[in-house]
mmCIF file of C-alpha atoms in Angstrom:
data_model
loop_
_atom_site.group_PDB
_atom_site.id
_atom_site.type_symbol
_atom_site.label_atom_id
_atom_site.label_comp_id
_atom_site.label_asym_id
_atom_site.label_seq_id
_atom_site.Cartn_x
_atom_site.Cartn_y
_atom_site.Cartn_z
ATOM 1 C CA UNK A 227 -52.099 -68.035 -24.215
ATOM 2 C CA UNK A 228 -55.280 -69.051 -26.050
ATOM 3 C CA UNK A 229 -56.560 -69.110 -29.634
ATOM 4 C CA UNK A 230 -60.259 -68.299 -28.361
ATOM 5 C CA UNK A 231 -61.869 -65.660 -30.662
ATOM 6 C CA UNK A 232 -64.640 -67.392 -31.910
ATOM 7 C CA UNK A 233 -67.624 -66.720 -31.042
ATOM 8 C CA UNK A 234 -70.576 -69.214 -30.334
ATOM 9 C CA UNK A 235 -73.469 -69.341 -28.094
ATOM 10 C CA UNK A 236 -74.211 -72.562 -25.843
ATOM 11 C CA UNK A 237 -76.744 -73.298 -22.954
ATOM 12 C CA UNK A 238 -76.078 -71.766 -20.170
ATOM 13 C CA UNK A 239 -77.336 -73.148 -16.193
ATOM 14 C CA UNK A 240 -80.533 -72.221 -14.757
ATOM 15 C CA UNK A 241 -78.829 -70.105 -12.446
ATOM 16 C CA UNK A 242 -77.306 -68.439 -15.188
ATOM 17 C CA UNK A 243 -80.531 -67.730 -17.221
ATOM 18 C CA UNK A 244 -81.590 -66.093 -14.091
ATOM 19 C CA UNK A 245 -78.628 -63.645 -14.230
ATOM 20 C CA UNK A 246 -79.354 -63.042 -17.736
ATOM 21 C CA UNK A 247 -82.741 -62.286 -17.355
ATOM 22 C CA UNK A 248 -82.249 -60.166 -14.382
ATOM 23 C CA UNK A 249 -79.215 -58.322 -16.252
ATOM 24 C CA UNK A 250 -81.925 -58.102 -19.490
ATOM 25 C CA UNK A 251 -84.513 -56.545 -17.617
ATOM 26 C CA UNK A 252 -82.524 -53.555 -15.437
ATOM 27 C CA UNK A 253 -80.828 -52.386 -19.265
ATOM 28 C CA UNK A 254 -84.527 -52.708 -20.368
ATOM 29 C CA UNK A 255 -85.082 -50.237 -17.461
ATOM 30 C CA UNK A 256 -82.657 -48.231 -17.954
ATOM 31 C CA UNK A 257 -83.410 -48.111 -22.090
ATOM 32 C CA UNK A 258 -86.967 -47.074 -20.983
ATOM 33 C CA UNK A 259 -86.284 -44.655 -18.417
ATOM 34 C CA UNK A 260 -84.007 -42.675 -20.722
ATOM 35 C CA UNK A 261 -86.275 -43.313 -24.376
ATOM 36 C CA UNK A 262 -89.485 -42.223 -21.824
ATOM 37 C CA UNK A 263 -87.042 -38.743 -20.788
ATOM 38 C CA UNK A 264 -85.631 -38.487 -24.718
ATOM 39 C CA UNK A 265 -89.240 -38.275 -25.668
ATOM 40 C CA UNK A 266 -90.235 -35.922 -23.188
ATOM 41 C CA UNK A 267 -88.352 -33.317 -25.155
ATOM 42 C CA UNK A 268 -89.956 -33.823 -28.341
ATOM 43 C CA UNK A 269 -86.357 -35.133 -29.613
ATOM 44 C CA UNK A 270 -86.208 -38.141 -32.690
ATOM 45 C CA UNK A 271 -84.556 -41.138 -31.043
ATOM 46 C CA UNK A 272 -82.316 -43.339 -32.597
ATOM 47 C CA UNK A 273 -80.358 -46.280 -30.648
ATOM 48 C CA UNK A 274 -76.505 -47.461 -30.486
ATOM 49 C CA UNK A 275 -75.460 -50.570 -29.713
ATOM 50 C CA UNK A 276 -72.158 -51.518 -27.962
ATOM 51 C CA UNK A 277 -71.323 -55.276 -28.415
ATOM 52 C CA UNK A 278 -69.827 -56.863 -25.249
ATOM 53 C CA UNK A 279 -65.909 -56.816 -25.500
ATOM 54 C CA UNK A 280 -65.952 -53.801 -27.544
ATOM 55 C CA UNK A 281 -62.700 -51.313 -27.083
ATOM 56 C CA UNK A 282 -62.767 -47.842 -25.833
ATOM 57 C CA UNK A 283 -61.676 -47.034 -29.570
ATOM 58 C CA UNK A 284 -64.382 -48.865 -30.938
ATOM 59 C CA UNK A 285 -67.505 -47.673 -28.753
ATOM 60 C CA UNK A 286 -65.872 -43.804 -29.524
ATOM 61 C CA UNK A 287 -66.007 -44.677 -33.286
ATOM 62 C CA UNK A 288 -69.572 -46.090 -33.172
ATOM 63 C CA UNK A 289 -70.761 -42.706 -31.175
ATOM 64 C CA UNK A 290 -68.777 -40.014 -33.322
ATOM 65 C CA UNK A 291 -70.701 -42.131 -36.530
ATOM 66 C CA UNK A 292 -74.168 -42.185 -34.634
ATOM 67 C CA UNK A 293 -73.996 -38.565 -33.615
ATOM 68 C CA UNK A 294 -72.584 -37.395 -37.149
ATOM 69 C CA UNK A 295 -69.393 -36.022 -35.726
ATOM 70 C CA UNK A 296 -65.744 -35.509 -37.149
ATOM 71 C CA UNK A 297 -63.461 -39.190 -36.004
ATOM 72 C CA UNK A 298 -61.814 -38.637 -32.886
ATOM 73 C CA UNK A 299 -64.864 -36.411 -31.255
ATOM 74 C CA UNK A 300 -65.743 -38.487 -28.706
ATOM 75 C CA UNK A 301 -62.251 -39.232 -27.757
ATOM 76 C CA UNK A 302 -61.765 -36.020 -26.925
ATOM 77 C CA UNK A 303 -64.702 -35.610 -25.258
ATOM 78 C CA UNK A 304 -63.774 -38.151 -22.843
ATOM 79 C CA UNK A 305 -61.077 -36.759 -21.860
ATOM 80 C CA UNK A 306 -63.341 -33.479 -20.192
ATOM 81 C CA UNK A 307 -66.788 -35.791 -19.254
ATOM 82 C CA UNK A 308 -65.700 -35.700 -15.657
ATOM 83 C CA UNK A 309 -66.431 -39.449 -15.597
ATOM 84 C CA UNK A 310 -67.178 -41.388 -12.208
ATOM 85 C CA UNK A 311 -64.518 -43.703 -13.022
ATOM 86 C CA UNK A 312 -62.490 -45.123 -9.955
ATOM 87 C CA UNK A 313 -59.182 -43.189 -9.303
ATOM 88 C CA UNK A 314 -56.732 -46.490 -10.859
ATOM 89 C CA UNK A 315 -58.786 -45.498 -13.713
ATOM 90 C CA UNK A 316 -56.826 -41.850 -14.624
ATOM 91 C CA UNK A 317 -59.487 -40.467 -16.693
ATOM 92 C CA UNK A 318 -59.819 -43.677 -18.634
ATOM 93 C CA UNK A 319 -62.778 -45.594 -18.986
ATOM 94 C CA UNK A 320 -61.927 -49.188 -20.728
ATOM 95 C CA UNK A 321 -63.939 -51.398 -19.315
ATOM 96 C CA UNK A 322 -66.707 -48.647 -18.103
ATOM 97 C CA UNK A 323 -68.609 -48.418 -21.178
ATOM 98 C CA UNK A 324 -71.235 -50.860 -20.653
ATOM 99 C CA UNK A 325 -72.723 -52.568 -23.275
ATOM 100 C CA UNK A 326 -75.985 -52.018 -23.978
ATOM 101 C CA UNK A 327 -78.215 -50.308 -26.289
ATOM 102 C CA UNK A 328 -78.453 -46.524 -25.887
ATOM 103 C CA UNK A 329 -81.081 -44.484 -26.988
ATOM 104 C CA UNK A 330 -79.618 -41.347 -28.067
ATOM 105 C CA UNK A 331 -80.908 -38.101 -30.333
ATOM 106 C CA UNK A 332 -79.864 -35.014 -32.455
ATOM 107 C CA UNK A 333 -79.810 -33.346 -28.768
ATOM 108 C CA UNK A 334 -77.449 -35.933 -27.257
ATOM 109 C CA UNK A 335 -73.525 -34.900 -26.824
ATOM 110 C CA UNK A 336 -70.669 -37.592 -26.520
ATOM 111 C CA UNK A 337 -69.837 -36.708 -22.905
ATOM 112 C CA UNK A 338 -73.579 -37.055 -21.665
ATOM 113 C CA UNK A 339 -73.332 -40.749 -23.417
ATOM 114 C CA UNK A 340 -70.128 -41.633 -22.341
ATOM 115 C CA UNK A 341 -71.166 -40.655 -18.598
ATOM 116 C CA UNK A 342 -74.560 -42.864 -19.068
ATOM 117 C CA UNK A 343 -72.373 -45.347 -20.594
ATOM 118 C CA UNK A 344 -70.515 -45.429 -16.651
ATOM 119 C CA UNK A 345 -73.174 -45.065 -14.789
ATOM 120 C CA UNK A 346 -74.293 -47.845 -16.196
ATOM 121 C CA UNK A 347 -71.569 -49.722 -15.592
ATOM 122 C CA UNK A 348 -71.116 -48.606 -11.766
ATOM 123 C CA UNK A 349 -74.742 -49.976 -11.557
ATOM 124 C CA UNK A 350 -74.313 -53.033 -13.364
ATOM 125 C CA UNK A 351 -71.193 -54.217 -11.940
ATOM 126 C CA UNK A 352 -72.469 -53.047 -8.569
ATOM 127 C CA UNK A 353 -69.200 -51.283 -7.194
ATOM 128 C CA UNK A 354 -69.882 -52.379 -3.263
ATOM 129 C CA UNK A 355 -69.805 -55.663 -3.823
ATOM 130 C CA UNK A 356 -67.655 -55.992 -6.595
ATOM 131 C CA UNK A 357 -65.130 -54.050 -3.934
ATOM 132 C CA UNK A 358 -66.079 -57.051 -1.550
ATOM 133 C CA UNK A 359 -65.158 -59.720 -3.508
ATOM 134 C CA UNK A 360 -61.964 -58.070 -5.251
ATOM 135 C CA UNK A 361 -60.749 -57.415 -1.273
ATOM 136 C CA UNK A 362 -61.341 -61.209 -0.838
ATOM 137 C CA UNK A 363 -59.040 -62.648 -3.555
ATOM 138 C CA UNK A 364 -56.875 -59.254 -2.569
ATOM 139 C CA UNK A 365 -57.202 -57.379 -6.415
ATOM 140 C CA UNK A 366 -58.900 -54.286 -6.195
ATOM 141 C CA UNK A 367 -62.596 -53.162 -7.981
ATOM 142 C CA UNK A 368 -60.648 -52.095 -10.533
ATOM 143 C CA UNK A 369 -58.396 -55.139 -11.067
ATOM 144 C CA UNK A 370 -61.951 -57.465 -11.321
ATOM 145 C CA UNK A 371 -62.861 -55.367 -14.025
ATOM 146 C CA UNK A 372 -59.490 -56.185 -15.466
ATOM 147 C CA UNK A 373 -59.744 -59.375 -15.503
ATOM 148 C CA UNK A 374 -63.655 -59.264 -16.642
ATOM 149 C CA UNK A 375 -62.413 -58.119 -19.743
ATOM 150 C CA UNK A 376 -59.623 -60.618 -20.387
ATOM 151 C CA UNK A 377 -62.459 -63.053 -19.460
ATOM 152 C CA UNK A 378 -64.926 -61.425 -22.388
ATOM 153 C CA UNK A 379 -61.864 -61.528 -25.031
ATOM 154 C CA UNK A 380 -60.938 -65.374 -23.969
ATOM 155 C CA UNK A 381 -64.169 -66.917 -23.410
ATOM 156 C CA UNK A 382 -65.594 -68.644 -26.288
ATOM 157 C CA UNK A 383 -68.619 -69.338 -24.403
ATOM 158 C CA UNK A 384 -70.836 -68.261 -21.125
ATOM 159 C CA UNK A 385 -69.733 -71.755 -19.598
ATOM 160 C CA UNK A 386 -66.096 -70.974 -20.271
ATOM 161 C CA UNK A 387 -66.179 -67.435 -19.096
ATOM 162 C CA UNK A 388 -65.314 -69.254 -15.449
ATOM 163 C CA UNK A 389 -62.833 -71.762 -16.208
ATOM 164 C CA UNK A 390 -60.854 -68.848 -17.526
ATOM 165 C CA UNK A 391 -61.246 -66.570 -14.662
ATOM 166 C CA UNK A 392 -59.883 -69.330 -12.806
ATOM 167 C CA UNK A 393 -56.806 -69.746 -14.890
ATOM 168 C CA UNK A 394 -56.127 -65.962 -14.532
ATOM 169 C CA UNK A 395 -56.373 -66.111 -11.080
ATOM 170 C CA UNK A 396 -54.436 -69.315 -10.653
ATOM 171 C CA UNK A 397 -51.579 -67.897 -12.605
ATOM 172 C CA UNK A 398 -51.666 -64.625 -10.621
ATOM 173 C CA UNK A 399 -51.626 -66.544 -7.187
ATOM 174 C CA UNK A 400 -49.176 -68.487 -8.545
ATOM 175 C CA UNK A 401 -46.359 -65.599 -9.955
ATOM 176 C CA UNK A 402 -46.565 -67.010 -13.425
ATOM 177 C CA UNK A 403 -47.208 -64.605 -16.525
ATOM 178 C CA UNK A 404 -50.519 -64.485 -18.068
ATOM 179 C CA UNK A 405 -49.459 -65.187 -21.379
ATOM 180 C CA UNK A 406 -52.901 -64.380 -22.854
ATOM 181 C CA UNK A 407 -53.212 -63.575 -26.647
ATOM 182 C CA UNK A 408 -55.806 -60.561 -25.996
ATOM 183 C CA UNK A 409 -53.521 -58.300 -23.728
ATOM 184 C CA UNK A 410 -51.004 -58.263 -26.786
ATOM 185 C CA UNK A 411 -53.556 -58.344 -29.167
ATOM 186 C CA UNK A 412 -54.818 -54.525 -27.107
ATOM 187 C CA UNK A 413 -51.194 -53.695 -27.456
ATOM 188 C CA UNK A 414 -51.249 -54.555 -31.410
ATOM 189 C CA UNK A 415 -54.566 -52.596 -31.535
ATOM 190 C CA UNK A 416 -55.722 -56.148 -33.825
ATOM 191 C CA UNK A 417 -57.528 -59.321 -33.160
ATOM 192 C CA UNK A 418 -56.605 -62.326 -34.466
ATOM 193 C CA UNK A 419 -56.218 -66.061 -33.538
ATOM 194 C CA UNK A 420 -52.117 -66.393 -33.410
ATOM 195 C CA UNK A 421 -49.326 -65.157 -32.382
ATOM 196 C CA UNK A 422 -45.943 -65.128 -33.019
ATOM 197 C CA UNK A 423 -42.834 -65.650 -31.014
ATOM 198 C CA UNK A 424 -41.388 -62.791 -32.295
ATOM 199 C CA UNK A 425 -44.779 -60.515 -31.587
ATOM 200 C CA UNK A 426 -44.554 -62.155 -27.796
ATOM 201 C CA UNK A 427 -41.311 -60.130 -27.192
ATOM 202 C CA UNK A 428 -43.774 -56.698 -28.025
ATOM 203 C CA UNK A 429 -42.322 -53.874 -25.896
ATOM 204 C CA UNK A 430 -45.748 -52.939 -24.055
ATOM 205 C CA UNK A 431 -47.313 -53.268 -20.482
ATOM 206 C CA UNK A 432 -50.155 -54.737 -22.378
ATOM 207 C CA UNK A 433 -47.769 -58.102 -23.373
ATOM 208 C CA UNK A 434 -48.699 -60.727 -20.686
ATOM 209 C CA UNK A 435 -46.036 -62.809 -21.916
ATOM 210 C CA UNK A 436 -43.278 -60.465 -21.120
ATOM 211 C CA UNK A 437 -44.678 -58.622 -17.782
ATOM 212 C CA UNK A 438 -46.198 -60.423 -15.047
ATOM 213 C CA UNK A 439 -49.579 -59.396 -13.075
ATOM 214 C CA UNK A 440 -52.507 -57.689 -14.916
ATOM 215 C CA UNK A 441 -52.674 -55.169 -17.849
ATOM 216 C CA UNK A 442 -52.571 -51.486 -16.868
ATOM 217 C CA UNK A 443 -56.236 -51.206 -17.898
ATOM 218 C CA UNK A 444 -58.665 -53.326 -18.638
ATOM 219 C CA UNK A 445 -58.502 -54.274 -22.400
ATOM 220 C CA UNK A 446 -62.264 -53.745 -23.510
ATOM 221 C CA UNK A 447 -65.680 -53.549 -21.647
ATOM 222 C CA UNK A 448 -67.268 -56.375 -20.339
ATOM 223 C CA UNK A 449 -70.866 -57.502 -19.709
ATOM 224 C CA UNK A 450 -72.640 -58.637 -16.657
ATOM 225 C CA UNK A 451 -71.769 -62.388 -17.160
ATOM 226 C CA UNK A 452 -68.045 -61.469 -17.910
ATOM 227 C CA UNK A 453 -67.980 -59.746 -14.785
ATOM 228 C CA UNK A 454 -69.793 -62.092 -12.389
ATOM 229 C CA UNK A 455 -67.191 -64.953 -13.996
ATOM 230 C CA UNK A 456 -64.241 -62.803 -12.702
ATOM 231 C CA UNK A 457 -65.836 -62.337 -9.459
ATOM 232 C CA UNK A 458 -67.175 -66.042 -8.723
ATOM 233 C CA UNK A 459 -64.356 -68.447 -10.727
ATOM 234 C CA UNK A 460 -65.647 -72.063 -9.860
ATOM 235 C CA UNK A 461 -62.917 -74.023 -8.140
ATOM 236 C CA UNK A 462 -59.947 -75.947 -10.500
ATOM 237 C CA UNK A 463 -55.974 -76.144 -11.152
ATOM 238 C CA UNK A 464 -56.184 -75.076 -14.772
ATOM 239 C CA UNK A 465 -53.141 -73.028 -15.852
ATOM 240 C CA UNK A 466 -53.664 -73.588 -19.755
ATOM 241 C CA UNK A 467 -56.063 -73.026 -22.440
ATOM 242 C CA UNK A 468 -56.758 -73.337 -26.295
ATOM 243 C CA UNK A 469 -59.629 -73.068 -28.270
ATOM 244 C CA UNK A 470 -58.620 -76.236 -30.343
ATOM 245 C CA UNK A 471 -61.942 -75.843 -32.425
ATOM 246 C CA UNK A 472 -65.346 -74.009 -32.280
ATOM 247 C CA UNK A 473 -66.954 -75.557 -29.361
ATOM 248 C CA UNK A 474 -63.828 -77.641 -27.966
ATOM 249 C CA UNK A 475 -62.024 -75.202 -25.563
ATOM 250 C CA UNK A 476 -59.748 -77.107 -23.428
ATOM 251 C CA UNK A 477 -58.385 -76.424 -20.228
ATOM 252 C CA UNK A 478 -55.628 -77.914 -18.213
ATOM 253 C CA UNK A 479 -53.106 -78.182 -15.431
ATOM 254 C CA UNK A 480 -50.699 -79.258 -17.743
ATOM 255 C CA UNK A 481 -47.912 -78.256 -19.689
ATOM 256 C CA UNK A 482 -47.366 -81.057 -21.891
ATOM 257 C CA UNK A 483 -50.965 -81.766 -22.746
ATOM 258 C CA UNK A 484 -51.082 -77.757 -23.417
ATOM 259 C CA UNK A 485 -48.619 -78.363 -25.757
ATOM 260 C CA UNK A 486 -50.649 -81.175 -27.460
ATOM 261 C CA UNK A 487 -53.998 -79.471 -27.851
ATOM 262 C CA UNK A 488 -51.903 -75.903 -29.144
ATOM 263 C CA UNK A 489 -50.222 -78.604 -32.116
ATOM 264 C CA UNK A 490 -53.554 -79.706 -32.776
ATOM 265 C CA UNK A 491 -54.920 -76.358 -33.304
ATOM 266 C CA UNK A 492 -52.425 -75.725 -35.080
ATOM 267 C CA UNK A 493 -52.971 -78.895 -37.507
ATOM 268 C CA UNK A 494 -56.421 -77.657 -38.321
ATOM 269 C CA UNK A 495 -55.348 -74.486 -38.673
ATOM 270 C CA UNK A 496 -53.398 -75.779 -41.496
ATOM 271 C CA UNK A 497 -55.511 -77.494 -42.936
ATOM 272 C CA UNK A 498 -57.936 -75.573 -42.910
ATOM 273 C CA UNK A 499 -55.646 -72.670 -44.880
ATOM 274 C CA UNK A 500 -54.834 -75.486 -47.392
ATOM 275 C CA UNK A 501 -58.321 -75.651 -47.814
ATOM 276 C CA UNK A 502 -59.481 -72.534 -48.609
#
């Protein structure tokens, strides 16, 4: 539906320092409690970092390059890790590899880091009352953490991780299809800011614009803020969004002023190519 991969940090609410800091502090915890055990063993530690949003494809590519091993390594490996994932979940963990930065050494194997990865995440998202909430609005755990990482792909920024949370869940409530950009964009296995009319007729469960409801999976792994945006969507009738330039995301309940912010993104867009 949206144009909305930029990227760009903005203020955030007291409230939602607060979660930061809080979310900040138990991964600083966690880093700790696992650099304090890494050094216990006499062991060199080195650290990877997985970016909020990342794919499953991307965090197994970062760990088979951190841990020096042949492409497609980890993969594998998650496949036997025995993973606490929930049972929707079949083995795969999209959306459970938290990001964070791991410690991790010579000694370190991609199944243990995979399985800290999900605990991490179980912790993080804090399953109990994620499974609250979800049986609330009537989705599942698994289905928040669905729509968490929509949420991480669409939001430009911490203040419109909400707004779009509430347009998923006003389209779901409401039959309509998602229509987002970043479930066919996880089908394409690309990111990029448009989309064609031919690519929205993409033969995949992953095309919101063709299948109605959720993804199959969630479509990368999102962060604490992510999440607590899909579980706590502030009230509105949105149903459409574009990013119409960095910093100008606009939402609306609206079809024909959708249409009038998408052919001004478009006009930049334009422009902007004649430009370069």
């Amino acid at each position: 539906m949206s144009e909305t991969s930029y990227r760009r940090r903005a203020g955030l609410s007291r409230r939602g320092r607060l979660l930061l800091l809080l979310a900040l502090a138990l991964l600083v915890v966690n880093a700790v409690a696992l650099f304090l055990l890494l050094r216990e063993t006499g062991a060199p530690a080195r650290t990877l970092v997985v970016p909020e949003g990342w794919r499953a494809s991307q965090v197994y590519a970062a760990v088979d390059k951190g841990l020096d091993l042949p492409p497609g390594t980890t993969k594998a490996a998650a496949a036997k890790a025995h993973l606490k994932l929930p049972a929707e979940a079949k083995g795969n963990p999209e959306g459970y590899l938290y990001p964070a930065t791991y410690p991790i050494t010579d000694d370190t194997t991609p199944g243990g880091l995979l399985a800290y990865m999900v605990e991490t995440a179980n912790k993080q998202f804090g399953q109990d009352r994620t499974a609250v909430r979800a049986r609330h609005g009537r989705l599942t755990a698994y289905q928040m953490v669905t729509i968490a990482g929509i949420v991480q792909a669409e939001a430009e920024t911490p203040a419109d991780m909400g707004k779009v949370s509430r347009v998923i869940r006003n389209r779901l409530a409401l039959g309509m299809p998602l229509q987002m950009d970043s479930t066919l964009n996880y089908a394409l296995n690309r990111s990029t800011l448009t989309t064609t009319a031919a690519e929205t007729r993409t033969d995949s469960p992953y095309n919101t614009y063709q299948h109605k409801g959720l993804p199959p999976t969630p479509i990368g792994n999102p962060g604490r803020q992510a999440m607590s945006a899909a579980l706590n969507p502030p009230p509105g009738n949105w149903l459409y969004f574009v990013t119409v330039a960095p910093g100008d995301t606009r939402f609306t309940d609206s079809y024909a002023q959708q249409e009038l912010n998408v052919a001004e993104f478009n006009e930049k867009q334009q422009k902007a190519a004649k430009a370069a």
